CSV table of C-alpha atoms in Angstrom, one decimal:
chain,number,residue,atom,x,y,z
A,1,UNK,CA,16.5,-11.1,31.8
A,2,UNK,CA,20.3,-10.0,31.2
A,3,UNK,CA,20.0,-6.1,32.1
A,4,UNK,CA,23.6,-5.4,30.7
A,5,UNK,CA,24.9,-6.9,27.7
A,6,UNK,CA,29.0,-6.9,27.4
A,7,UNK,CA,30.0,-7.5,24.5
A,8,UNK,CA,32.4,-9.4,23.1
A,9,UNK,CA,32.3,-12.5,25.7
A,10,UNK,CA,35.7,-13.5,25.2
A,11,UNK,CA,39.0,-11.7,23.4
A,12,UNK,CA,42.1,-12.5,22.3
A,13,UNK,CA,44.3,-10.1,20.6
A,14,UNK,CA,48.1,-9.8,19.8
A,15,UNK,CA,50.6,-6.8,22.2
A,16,UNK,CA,50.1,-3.6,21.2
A,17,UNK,CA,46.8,-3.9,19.5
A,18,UNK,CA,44.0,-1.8,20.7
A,19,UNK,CA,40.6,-2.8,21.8
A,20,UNK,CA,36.8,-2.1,22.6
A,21,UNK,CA,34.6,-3.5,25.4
A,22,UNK,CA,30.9,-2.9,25.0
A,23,UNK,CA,28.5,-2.5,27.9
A,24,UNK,CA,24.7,-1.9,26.7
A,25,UNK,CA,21.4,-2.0,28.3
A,26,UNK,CA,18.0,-0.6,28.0
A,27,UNK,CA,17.6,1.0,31.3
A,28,UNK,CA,19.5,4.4,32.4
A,29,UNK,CA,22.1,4.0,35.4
A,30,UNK,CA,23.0,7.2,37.6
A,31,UNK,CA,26.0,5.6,37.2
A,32,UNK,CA,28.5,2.9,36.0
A,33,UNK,CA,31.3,1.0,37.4
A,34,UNK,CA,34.3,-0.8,36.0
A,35,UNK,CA,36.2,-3.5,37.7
A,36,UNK,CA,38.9,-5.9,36.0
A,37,UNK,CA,39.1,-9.4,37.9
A,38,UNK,CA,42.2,-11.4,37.4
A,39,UNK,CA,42.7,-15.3,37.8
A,40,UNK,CA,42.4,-16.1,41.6
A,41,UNK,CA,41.7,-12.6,42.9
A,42,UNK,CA,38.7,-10.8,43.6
A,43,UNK,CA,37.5,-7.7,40.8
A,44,UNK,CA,38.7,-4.6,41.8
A,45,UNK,CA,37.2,-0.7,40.8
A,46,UNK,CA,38.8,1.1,37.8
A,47,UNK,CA,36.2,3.6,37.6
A,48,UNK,CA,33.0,5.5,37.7
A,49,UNK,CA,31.1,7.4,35.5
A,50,UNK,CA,28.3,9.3,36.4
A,51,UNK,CA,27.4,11.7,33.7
A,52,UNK,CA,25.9,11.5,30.3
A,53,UNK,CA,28.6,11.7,28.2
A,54,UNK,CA,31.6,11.5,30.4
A,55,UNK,CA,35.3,10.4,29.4
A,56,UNK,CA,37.5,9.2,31.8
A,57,UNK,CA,41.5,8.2,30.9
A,58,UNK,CA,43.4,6.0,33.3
A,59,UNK,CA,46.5,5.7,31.8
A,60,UNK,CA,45.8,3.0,28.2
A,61,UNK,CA,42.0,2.7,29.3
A,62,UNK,CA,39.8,5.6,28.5
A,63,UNK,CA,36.2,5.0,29.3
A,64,UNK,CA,32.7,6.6,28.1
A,65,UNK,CA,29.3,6.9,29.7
A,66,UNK,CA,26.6,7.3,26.4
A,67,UNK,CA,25.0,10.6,26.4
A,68,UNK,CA,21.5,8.6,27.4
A,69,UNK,CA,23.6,6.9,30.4
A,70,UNK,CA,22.2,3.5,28.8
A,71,UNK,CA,25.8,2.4,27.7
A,72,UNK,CA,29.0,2.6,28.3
A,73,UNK,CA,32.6,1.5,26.8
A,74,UNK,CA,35.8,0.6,27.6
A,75,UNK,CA,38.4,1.5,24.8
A,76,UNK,CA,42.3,0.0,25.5
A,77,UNK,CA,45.0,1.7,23.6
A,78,UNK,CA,48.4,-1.2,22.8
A,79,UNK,CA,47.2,-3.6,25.1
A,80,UNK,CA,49.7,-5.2,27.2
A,81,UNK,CA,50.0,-8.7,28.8
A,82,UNK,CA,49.2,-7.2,31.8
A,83,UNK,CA,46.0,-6.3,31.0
A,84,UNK,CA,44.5,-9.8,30.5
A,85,UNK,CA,41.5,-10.2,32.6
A,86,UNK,CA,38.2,-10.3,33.0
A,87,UNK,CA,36.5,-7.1,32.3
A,88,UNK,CA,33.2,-6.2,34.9
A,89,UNK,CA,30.5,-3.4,33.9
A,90,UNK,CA,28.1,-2.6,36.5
A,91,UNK,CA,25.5,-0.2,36.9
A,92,UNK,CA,23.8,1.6,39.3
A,93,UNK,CA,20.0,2.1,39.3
A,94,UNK,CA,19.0,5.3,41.8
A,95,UNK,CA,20.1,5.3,45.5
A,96,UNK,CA,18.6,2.7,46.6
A,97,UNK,CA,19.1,0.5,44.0
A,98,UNK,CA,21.6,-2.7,44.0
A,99,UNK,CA,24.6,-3.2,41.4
A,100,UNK,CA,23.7,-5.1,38.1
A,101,UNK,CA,26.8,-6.4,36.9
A,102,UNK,CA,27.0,-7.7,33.2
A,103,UNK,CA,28.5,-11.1,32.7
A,104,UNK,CA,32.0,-9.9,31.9
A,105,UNK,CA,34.2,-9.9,28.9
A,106,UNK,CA,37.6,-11.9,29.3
A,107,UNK,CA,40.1,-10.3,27.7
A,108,UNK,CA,44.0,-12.0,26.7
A,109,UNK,CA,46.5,-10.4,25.6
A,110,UNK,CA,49.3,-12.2,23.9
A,111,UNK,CA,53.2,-11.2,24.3
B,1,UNK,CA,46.2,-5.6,51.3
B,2,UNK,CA,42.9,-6.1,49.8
B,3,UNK,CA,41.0,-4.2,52.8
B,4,UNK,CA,38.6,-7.2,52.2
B,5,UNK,CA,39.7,-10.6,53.7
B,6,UNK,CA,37.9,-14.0,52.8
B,7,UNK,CA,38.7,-17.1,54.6
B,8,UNK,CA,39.2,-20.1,53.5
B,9,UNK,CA,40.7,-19.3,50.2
B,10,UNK,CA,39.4,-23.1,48.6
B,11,UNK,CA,37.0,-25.5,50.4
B,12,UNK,CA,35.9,-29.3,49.3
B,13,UNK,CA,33.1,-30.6,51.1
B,14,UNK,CA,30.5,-33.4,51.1
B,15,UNK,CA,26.6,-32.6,50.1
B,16,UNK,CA,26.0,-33.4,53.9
B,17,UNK,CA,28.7,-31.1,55.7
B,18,UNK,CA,28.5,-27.9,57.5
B,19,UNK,CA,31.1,-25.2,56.9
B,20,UNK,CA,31.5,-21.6,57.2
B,21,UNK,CA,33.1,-18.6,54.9
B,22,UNK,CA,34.3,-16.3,56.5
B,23,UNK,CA,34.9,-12.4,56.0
B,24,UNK,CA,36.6,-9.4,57.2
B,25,UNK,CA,36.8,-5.8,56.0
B,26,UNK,CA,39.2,-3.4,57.1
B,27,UNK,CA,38.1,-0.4,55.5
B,28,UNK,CA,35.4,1.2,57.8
B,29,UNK,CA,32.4,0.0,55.6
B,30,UNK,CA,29.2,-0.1,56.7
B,31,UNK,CA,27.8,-2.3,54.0
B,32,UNK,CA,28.7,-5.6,53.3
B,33,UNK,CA,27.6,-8.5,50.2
B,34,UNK,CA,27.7,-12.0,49.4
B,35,UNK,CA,28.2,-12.6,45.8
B,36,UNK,CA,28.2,-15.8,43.9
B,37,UNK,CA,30.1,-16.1,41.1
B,38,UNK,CA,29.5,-19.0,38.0
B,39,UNK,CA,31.7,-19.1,35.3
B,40,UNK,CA,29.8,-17.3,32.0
B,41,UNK,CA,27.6,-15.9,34.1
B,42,UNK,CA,26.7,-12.4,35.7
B,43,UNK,CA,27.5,-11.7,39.3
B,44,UNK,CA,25.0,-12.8,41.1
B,45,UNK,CA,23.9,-10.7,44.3
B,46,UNK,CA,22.7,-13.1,47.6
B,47,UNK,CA,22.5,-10.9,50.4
B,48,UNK,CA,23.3,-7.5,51.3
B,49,UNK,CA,23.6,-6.0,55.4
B,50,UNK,CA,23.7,-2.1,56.2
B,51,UNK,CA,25.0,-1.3,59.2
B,52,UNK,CA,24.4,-4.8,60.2
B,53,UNK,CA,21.2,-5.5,58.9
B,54,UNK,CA,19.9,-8.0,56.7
B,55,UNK,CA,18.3,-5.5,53.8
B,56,UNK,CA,18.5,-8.0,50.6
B,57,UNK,CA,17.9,-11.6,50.5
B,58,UNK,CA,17.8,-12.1,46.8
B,59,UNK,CA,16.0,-15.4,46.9
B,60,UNK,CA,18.8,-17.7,48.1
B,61,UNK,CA,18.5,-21.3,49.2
B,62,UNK,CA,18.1,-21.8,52.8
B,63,UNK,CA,20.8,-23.7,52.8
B,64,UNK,CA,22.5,-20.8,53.0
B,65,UNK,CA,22.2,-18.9,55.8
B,66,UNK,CA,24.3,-15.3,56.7
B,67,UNK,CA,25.4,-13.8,59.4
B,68,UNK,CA,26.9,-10.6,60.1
B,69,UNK,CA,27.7,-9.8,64.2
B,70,UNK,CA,29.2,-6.4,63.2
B,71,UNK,CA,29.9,-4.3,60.5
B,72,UNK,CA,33.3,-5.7,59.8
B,73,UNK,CA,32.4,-9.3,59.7
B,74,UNK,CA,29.7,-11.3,57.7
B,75,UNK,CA,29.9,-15.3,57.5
B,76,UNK,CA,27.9,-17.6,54.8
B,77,UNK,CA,26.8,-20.9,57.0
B,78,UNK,CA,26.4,-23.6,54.4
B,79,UNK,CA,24.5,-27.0,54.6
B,80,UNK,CA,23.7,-29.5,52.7
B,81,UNK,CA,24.6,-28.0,49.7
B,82,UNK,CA,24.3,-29.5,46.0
B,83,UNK,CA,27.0,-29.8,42.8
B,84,UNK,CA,25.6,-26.7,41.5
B,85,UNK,CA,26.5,-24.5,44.3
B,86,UNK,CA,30.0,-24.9,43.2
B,87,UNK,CA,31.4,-21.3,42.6
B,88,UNK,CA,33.7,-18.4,43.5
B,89,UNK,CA,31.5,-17.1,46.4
B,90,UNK,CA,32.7,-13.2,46.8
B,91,UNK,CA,32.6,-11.1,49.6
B,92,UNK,CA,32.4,-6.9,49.4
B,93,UNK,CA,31.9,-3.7,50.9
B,94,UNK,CA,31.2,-0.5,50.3
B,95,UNK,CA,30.8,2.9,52.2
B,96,UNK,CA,27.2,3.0,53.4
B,97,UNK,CA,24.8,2.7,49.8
B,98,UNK,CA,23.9,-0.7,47.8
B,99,UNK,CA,24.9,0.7,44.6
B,100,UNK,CA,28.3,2.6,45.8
B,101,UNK,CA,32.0,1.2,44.6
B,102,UNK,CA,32.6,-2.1,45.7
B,103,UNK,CA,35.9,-3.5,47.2
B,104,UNK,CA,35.7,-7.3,46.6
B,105,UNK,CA,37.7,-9.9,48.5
B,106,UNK,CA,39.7,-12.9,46.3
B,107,UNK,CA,37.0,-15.4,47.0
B,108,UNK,CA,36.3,-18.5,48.3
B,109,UNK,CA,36.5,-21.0,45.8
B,110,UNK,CA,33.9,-23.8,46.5
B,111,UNK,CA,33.4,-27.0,45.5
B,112,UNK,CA,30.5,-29.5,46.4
B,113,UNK,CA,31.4,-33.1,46.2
């Protein structure tokens, strides 16, 4: 049973275009992590969300917990090359419970 | 400088060898994880050590076998593994909690002959 849902699996847009990455579930997190993996490297943290309807900006990314902290989404404003990659949400279940990551959502940008 | 460090980057090997990942964390962690990675699918967690202990074994093979002599080194023993044990095997770390940011390494990228 997939506990998070990314949505779309796979995207390719044209530079400059802007996007949405989908992270659903029917369970509530305490929180939810980001991470972007590129080719040959290991994913790495772009953020955290931990309340109920929280925004958070990094730079063209602007991320949003759902009010019911069962979703979350990950909005890119004129994508850039540079951001191809494969997009990670995982959430958190309590304090002592492990990550559940969702299967990803692999993102190109074209120049 | 990742903070994580996985060793060896790629590895071949035979259904019948024995080999070793290895990795290091540089960040003061006291948790460390063993991830596998398949292509279209989720993460998928294998074991998890706090403060050097074994606390989540998530039904891995016992071909695979962990070890972790302190808290800023954990190993993944393999033997006589199968074709469909090829995958990115990941290691991370994180403060002190399971469900705390991780900081991933780049992967060992394995592939079972």
């Amino acid at each position: 049973t997939q506990l998070l849902e990314q949505s779309p699996q796979f995207l390719s847009i044209q530079e400059g275009e802007n996007l949405t990455v989908y992270c659903n579930s029917s369970s509530v997190f305490s929180s939810l992590q980001w991470y972007r993996q590129e080719p040959g490297e290991g994913p790495v943290l772009l953020v955290t969300v931990v309340t109920g309807g929280e925004v958070k900006k990094l730079k063209r990314l602007t991320f949003q917990f759902g009010d019911a902290r069962k979703d979350s989404s990950l909005h890119i404003t004129a994508a850039q090359p540079g951001d191809t990659g494969l997009y990670l949400c995982a959430g958190a279940r309590g304090q002592g419970g492990k990550l559940i990551f969702g299967q990803g959502t692999e993102l190109s940008v074209k120049p | 400088e990742t903070g994580v460090t996985q060793t060896p980057r790629h590895l071949v090997m035979g259904m019948t060898n024995k080999k070793s990942l290895k990795c290091e964390q540089h960040l003061g962690h006291n948790a460390m994880y063993w991830y596998k990675q398949s292509a279209k699918k989720p993460l998928e967690l294998m074991f998890v050590y706090n403060f050097k202990e074994q606390t989540e074994n998530n039904s891995v093979p016992s071909r695979f076998s962990p070890e972790c002599p302190n808290s800023s080194h954990l190993f993944l023993h393999l033997h006589t593994l199968q074709p469909e044990d090829s995958a990115l095997y990941l290691c991370a770390s994180s403060q002190d909690r399971v469900n705390q940011p991780q900081h991933f390494g780049d992967g060992t990228r394995l592939s079972i002959l």
